[in-house]
JSON list of C-alpha atoms and ligand atoms in Angstrom, two decimals:
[
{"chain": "A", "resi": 125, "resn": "UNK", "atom": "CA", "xyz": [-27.88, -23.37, 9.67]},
{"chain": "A", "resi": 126, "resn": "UNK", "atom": "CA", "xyz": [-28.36, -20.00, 7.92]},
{"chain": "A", "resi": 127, "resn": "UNK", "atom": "CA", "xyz": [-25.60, -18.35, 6.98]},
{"chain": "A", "resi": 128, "resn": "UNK", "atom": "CA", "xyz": [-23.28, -16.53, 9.93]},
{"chain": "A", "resi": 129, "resn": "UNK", "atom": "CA", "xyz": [-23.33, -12.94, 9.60]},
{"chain": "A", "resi": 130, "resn": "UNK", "atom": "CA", "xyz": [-19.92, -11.51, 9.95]},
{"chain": "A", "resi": 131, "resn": "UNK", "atom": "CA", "xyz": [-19.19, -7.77, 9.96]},
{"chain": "A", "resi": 132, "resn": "UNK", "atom": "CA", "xyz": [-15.82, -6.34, 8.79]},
{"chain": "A", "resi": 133, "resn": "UNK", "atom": "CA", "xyz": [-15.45, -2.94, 11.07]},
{"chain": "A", "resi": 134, "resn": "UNK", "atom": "CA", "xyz": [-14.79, -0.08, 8.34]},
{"chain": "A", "resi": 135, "resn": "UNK", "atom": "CA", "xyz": [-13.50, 2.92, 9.20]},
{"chain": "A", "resi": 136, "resn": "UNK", "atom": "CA", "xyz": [-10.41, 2.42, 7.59]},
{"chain": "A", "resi": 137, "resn": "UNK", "atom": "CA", "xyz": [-7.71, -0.33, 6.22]},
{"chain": "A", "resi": 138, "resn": "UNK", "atom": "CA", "xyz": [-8.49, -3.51, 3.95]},
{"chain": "A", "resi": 139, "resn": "UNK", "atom": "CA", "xyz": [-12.06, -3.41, 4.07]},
{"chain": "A", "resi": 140, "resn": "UNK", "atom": "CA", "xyz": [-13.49, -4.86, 0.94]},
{"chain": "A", "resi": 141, "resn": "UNK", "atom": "CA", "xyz": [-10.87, -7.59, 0.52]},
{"chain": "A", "resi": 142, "resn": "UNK", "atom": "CA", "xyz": [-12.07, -9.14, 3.82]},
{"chain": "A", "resi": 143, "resn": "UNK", "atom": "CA", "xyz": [-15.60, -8.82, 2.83]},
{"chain": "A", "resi": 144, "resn": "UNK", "atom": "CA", "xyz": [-14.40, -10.49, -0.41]},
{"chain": "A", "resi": 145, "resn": "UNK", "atom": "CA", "xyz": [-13.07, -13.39, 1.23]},
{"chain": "A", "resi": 146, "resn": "UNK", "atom": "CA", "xyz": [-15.81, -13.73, 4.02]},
{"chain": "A", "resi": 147, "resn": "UNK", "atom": "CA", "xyz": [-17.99, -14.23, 1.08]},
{"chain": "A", "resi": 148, "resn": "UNK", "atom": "CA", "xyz": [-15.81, -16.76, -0.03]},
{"chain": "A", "resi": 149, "resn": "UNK", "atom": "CA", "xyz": [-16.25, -18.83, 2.39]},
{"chain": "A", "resi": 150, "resn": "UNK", "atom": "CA", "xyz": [-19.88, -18.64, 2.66]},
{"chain": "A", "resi": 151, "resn": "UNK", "atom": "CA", "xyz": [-20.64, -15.99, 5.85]},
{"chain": "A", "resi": 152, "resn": "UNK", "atom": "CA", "xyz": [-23.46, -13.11, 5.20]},
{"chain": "A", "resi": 153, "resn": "UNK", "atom": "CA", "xyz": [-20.70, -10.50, 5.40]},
{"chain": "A", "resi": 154, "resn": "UNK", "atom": "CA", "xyz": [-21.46, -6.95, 5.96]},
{"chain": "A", "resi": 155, "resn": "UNK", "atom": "CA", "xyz": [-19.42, -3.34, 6.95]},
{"chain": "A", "resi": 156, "resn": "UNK", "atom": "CA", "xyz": [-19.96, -2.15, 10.42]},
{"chain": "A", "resi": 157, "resn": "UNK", "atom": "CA", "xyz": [-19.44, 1.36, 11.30]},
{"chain": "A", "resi": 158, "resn": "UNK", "atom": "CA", "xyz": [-22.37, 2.23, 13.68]},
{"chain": "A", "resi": 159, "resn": "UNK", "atom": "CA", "xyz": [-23.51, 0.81, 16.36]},
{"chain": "A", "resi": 160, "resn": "UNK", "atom": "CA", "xyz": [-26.64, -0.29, 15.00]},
{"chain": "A", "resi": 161, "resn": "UNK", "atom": "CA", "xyz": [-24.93, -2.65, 12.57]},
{"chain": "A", "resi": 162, "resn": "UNK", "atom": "CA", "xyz": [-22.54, -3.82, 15.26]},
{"chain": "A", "resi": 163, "resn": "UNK", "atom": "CA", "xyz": [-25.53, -4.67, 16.86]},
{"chain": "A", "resi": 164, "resn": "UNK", "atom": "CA", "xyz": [-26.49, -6.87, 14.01]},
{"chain": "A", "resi": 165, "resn": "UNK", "atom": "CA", "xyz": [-23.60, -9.22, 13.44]},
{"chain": "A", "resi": 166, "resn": "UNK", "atom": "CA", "xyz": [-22.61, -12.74, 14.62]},
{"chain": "A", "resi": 167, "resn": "UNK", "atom": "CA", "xyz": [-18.78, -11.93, 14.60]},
{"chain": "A", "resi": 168, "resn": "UNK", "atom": "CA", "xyz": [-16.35, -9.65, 13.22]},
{"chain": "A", "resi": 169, "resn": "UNK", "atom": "CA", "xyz": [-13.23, -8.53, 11.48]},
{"chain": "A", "resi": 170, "resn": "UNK", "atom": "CA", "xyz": [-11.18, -5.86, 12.36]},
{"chain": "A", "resi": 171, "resn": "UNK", "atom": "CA", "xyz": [-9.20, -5.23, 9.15]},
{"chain": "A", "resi": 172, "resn": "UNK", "atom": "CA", "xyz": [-5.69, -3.96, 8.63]},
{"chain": "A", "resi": 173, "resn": "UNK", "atom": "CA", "xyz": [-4.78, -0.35, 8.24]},
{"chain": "A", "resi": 174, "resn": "UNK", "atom": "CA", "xyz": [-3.58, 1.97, 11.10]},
{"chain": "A", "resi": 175, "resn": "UNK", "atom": "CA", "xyz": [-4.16, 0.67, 14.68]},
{"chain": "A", "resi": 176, "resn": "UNK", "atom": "CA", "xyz": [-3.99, 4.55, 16.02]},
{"chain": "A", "resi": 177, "resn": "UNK", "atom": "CA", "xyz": [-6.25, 6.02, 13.07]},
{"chain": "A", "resi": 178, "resn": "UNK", "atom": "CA", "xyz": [-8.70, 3.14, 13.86]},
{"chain": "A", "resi": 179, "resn": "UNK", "atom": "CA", "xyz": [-8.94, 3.36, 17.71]},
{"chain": "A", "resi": 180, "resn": "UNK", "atom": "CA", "xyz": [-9.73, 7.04, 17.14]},
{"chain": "A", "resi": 181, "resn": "UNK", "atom": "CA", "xyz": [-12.45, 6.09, 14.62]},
{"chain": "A", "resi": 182, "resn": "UNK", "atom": "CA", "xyz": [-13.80, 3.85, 17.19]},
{"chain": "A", "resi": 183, "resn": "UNK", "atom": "CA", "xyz": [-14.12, 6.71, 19.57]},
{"chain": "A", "resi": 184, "resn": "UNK", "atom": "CA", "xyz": [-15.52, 9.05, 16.93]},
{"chain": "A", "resi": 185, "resn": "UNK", "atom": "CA", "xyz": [-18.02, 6.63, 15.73]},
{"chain": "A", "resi": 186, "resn": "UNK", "atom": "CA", "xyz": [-19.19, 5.38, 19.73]},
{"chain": "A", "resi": 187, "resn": "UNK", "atom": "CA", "xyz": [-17.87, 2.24, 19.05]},
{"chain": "A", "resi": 188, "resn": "UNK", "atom": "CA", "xyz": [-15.61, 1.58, 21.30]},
{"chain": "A", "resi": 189, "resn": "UNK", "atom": "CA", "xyz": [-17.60, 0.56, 24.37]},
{"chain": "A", "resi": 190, "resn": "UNK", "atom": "CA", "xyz": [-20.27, -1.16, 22.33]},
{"chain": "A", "resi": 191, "resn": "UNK", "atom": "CA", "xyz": [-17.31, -3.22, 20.96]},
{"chain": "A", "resi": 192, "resn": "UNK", "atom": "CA", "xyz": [-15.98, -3.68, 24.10]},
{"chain": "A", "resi": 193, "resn": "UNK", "atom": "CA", "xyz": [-18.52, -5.29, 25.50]},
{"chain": "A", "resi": 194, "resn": "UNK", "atom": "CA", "xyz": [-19.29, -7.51, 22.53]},
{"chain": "A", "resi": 195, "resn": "UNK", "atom": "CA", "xyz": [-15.90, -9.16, 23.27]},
{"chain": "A", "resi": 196, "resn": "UNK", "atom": "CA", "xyz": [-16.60, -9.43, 26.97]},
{"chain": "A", "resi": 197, "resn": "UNK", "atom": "CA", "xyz": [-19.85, -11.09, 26.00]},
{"chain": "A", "resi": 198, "resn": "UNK", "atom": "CA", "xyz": [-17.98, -13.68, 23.66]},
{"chain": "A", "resi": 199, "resn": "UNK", "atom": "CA", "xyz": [-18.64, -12.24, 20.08]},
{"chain": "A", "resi": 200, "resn": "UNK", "atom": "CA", "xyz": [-16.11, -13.84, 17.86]},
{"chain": "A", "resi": 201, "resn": "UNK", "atom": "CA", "xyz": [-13.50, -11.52, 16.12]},
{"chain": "A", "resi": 202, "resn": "UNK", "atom": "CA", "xyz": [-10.66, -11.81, 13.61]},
{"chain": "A", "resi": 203, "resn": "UNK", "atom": "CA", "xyz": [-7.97, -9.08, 13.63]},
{"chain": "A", "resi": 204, "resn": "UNK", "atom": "CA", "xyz": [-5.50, -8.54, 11.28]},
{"chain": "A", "resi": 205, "resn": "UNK", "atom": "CA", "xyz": [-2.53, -6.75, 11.67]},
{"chain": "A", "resi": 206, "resn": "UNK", "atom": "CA", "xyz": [-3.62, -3.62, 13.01]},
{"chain": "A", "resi": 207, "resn": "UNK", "atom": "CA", "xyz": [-6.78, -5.68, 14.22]},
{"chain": "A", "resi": 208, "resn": "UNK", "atom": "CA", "xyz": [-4.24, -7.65, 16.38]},
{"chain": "A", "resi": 209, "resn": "UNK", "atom": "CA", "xyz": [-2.85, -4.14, 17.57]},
{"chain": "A", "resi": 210, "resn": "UNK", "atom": "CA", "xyz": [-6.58, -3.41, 18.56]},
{"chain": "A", "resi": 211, "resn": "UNK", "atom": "CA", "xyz": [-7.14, -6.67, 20.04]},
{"chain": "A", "resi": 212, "resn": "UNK", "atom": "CA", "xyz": [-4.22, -6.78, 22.08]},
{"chain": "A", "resi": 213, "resn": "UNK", "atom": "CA", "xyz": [-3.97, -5.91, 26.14]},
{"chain": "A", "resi": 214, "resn": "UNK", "atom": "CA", "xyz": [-0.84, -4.58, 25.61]},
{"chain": "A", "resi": 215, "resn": "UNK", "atom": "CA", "xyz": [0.67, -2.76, 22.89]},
{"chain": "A", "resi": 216, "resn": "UNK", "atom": "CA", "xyz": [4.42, -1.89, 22.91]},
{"chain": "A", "resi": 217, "resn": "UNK", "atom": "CA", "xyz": [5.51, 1.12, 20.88]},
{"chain": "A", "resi": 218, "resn": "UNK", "atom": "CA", "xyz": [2.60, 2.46, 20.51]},
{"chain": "A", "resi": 219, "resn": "UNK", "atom": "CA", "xyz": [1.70, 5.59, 20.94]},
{"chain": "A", "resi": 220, "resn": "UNK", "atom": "CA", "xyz": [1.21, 7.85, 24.18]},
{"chain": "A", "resi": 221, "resn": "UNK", "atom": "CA", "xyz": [-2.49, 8.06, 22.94]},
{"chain": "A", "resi": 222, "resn": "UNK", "atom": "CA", "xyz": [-3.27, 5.01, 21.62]},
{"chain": "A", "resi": 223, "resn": "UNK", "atom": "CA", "xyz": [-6.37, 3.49, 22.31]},
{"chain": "A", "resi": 224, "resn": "UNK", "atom": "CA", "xyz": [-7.44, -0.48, 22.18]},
{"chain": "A", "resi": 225, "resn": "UNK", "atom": "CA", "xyz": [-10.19, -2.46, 22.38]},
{"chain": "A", "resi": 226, "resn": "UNK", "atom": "CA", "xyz": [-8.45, -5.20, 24.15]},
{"chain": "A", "resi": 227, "resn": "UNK", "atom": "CA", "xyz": [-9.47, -8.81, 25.29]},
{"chain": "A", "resi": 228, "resn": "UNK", "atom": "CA", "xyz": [-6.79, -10.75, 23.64]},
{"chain": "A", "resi": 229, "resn": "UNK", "atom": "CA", "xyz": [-3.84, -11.53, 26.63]},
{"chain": "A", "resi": 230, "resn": "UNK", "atom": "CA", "xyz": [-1.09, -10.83, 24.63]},
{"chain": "A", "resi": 231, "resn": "UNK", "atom": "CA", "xyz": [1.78, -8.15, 23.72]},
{"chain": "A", "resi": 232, "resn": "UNK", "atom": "CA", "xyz": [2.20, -6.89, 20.79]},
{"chain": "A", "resi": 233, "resn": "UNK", "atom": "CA", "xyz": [5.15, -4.67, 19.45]},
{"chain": "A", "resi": 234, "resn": "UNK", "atom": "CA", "xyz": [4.09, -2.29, 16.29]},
{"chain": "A", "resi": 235, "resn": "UNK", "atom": "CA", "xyz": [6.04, -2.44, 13.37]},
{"chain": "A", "resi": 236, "resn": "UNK", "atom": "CA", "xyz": [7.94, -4.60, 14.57]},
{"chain": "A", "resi": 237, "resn": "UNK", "atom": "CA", "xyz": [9.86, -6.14, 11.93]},
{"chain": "A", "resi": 238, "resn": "UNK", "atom": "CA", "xyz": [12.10, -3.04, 11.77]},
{"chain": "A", "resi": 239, "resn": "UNK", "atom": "CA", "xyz": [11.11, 0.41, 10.44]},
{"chain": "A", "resi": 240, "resn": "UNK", "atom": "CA", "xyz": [13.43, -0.35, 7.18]},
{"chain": "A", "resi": 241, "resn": "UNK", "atom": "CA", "xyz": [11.12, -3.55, 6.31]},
{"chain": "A", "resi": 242, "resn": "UNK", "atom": "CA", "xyz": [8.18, -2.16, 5.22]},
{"chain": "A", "resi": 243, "resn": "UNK", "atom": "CA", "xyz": [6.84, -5.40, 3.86]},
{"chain": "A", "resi": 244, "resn": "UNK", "atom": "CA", "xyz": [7.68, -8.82, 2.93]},
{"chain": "A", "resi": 245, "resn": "UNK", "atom": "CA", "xyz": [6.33, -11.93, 2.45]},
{"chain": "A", "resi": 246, "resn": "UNK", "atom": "CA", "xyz": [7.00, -15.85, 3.49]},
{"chain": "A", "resi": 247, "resn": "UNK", "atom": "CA", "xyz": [5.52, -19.15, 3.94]},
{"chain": "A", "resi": 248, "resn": "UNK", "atom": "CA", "xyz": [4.55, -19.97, 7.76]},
{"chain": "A", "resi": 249, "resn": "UNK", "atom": "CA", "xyz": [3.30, -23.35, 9.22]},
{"chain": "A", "resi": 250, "resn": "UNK", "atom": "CA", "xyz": [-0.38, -22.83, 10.94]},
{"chain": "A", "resi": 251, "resn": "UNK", "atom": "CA", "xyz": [-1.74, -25.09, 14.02]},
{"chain": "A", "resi": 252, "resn": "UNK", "atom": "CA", "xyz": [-4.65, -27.18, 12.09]},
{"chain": "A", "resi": 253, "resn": "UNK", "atom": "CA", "xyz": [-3.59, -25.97, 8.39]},
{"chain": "A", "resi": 254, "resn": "UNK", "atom": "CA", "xyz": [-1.78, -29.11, 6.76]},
{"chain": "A", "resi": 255, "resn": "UNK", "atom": "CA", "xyz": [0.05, -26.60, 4.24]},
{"chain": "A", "resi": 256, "resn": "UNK", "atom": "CA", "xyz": [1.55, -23.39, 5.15]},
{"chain": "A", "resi": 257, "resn": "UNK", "atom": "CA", "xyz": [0.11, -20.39, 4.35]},
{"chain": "A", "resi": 258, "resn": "UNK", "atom": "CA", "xyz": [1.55, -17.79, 2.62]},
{"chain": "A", "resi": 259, "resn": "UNK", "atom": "CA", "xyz": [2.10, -14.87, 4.71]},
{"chain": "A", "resi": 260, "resn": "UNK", "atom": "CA", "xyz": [2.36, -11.17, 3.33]},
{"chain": "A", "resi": 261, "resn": "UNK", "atom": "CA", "xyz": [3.45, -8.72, 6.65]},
{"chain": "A", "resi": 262, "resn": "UNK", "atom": "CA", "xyz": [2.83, -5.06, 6.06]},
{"chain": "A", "resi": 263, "resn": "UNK", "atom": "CA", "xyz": [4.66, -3.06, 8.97]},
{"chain": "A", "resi": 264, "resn": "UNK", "atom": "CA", "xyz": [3.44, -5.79, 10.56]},
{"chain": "A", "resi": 265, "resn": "UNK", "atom": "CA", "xyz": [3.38, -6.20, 14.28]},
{"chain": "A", "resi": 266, "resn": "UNK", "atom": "CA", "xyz": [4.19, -9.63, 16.45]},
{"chain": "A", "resi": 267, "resn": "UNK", "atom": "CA", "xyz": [3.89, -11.63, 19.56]},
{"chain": "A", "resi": 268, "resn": "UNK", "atom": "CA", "xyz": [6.02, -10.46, 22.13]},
{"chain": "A", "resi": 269, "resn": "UNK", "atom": "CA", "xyz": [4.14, -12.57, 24.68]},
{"chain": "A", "resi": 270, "resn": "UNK", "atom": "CA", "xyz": [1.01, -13.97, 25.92]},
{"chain": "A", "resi": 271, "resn": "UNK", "atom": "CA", "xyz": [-1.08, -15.30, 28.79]},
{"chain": "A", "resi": 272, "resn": "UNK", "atom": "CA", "xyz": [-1.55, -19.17, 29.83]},
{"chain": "A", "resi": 273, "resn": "UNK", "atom": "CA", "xyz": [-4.82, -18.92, 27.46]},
{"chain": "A", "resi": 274, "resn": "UNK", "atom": "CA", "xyz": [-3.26, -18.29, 24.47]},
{"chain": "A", "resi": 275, "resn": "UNK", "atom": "CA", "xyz": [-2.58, -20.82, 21.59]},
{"chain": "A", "resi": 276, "resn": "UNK", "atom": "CA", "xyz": [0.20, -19.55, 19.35]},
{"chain": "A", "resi": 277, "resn": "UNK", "atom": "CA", "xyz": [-0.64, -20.87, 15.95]},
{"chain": "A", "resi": 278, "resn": "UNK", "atom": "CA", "xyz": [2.25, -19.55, 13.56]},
{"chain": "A", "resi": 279, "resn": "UNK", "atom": "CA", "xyz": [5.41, -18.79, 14.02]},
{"chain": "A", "resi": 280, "resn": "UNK", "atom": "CA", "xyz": [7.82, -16.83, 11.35]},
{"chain": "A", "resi": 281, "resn": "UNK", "atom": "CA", "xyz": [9.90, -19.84, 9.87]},
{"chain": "A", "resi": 282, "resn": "UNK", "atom": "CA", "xyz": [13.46, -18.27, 9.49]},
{"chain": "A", "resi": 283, "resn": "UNK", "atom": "CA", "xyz": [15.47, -14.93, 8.66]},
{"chain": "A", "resi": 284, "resn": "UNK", "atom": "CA", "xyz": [16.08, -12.18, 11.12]},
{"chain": "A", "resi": 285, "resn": "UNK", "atom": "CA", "xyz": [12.20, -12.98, 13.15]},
{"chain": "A", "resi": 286, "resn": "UNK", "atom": "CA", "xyz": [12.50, -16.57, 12.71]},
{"chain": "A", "resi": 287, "resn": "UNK", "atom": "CA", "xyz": [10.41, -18.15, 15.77]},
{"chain": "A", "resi": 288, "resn": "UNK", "atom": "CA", "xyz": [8.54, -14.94, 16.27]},
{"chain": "A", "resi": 289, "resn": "UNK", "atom": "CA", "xyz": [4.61, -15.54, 16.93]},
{"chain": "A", "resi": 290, "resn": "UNK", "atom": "CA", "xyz": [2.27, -14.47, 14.10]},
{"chain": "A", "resi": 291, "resn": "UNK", "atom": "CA", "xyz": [-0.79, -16.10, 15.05]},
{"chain": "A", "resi": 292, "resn": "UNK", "atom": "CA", "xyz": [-2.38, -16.71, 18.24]},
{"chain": "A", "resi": 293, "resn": "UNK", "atom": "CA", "xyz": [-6.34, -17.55, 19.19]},
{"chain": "A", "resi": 294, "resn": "UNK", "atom": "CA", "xyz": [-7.65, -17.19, 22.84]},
{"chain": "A", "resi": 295, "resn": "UNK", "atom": "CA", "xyz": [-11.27, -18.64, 23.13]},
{"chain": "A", "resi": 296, "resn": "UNK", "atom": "CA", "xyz": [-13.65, -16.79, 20.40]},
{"chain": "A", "resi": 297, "resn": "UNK", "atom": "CA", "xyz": [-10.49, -14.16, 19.27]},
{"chain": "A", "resi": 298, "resn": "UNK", "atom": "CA", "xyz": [-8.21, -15.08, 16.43]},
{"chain": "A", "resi": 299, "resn": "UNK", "atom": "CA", "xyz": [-5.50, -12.54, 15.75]},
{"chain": "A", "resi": 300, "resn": "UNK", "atom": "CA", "xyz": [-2.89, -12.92, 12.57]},
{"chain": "A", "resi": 301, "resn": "UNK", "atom": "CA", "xyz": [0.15, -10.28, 12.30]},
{"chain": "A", "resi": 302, "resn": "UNK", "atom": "CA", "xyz": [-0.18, -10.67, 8.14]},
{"chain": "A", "resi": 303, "resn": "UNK", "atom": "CA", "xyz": [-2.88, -10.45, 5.75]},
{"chain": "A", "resi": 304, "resn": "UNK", "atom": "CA", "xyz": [-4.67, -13.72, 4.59]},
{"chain": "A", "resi": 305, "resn": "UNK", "atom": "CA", "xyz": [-7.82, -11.45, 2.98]},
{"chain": "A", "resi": 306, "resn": "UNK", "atom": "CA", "xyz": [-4.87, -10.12, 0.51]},
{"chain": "A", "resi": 307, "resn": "UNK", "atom": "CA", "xyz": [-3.64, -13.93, -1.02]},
{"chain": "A", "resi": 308, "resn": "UNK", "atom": "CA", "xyz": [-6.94, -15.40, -1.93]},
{"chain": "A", "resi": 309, "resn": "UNK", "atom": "CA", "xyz": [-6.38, -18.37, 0.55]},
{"chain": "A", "resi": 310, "resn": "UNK", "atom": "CA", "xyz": [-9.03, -18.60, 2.44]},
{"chain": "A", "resi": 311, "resn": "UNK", "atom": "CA", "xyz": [-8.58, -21.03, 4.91]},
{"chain": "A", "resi": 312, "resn": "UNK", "atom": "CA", "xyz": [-8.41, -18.73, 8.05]},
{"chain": "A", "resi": 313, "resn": "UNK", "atom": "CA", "xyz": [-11.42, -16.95, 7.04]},
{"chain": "A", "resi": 314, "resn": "UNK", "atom": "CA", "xyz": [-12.53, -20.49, 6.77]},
{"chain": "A", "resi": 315, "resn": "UNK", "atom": "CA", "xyz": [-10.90, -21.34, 10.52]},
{"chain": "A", "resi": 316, "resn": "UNK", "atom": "CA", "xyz": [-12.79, -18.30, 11.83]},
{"chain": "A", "resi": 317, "resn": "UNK", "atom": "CA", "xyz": [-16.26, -18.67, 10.32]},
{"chain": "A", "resi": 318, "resn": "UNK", "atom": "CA", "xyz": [-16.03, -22.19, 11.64]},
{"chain": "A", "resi": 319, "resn": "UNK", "atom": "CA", "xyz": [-15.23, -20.57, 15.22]},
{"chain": "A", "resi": 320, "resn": "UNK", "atom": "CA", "xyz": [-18.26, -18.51, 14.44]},
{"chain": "A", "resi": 321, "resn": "UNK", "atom": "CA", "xyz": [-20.58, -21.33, 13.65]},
{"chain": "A", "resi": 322, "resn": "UNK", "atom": "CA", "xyz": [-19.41, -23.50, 16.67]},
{"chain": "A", "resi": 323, "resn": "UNK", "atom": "CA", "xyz": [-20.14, -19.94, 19.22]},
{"chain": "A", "resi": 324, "resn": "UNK", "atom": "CA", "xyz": [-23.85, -20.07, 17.12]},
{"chain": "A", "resi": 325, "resn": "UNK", "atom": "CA", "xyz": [-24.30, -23.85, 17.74]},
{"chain": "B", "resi": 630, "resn": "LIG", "atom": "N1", "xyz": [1.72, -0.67, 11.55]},
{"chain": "B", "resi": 630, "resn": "LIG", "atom": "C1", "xyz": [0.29, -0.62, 11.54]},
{"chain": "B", "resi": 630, "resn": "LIG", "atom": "C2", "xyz": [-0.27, -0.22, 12.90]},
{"chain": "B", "resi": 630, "resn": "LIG", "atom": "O1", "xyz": [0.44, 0.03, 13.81]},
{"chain": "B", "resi": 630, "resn": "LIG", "atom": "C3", "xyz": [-0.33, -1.92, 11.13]},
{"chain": "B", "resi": 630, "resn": "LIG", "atom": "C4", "xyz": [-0.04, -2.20, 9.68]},
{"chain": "B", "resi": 630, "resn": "LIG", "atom": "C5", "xyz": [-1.10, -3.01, 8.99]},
{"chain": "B", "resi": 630, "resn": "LIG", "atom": "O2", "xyz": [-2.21, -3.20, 9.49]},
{"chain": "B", "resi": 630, "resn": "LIG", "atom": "N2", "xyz": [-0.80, -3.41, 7.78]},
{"chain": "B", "resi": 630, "resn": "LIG", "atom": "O3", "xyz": [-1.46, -0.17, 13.03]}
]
């Protein structure tokens, strides 16, 4: 099988590290900001950075509904961080405006390690991964809860969020609250091209 072509949206947030470590792992990985190129991909990653700024973008750029409708239809996307935020039916504080693209049954809470923790970094256990993966959160959101077709796959392992969800995947979506594309592991880009390639099969 050729290689999967996997877009990383980019309006805004990590962009080129994902499409770094996409290539990594051996998917045709491209930037998608119009339509056109949405069009065009297998799957996609929606990259950290600013869940608000980016669901504006989306509307900006028309890409909302087109996106929309790609995860109705069963297109396969990653989101990090703010990509969970995106991905998410429900987003606690948020803001009034905030817009999603939805599709993944969960709640999410923003920033929710405490305003004060900007960032920090630990080793968390992941469904399917025999070693843990180190796990850098960046005002990072988590898992508040989640419908009967979520699979939690990482939880934080202790401190002040121990047992807090980090990682779920419903069907073709994959959501992590931390940043794999910055660590150069790349076993869950390699979890979700292999989600990719099984939806292509
Ligand atoms: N706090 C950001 C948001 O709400 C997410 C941070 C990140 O993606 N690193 O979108």
């Amino acid at each position: 099988m050729s290689a999967p072509r996997v877009g990383v949206l980019g309006l805004q947030g990590d962009v080129r590290e994902h499409l770094a470590a996409l290539t990594g792992v051996g998917a045709d990985a491209v930037r998608v900001r119009r339509g056109i190129e949405l069009d065009h991909v297998d799957a996609l990653v929606i990259p950290g950075g600013e869940s608000t700024t980016i669901g504006k973008l989306l509307v900006t750029f028309d890409l909302l509904e087109p996106l929309q409708k790609r995860v109705r239809d069963g297109m396969p996307v990653f989101g990090s961080c703010a990509g969970m935020i995106l991905l998410a039916d429900r987003v606690l504080d948020g803001t009034a405006d905030q817009v999603g693209v939805g599709g993944l049954d969960i709640t999410v809470r923003r920033n929710a390690f405490g305003r004060q923790v900007e960032s920090f970094e630990g080793d968390v256990g992941f469904a399917g991964l025999d070693e843990p993966v180190h796990a850098v959160f960046i005002r990072a959101p988590w898992v508040e809860d989640f419908g009967p077709d979520v699979q939690p796959l990482a939880r934080v392992g202790d401190g002040q969020a121990a047992g807090r969800i980090v990682a779920v995947r419903q069907g073709t979506l994959l959501a992590t609250s931390f940043h794999p594309e910055l660590t150069g592991d790349l076993r869950v880009h390699q979890l979700f091209v292999s989600m990719v390639k099984e939806q292509l099969r």
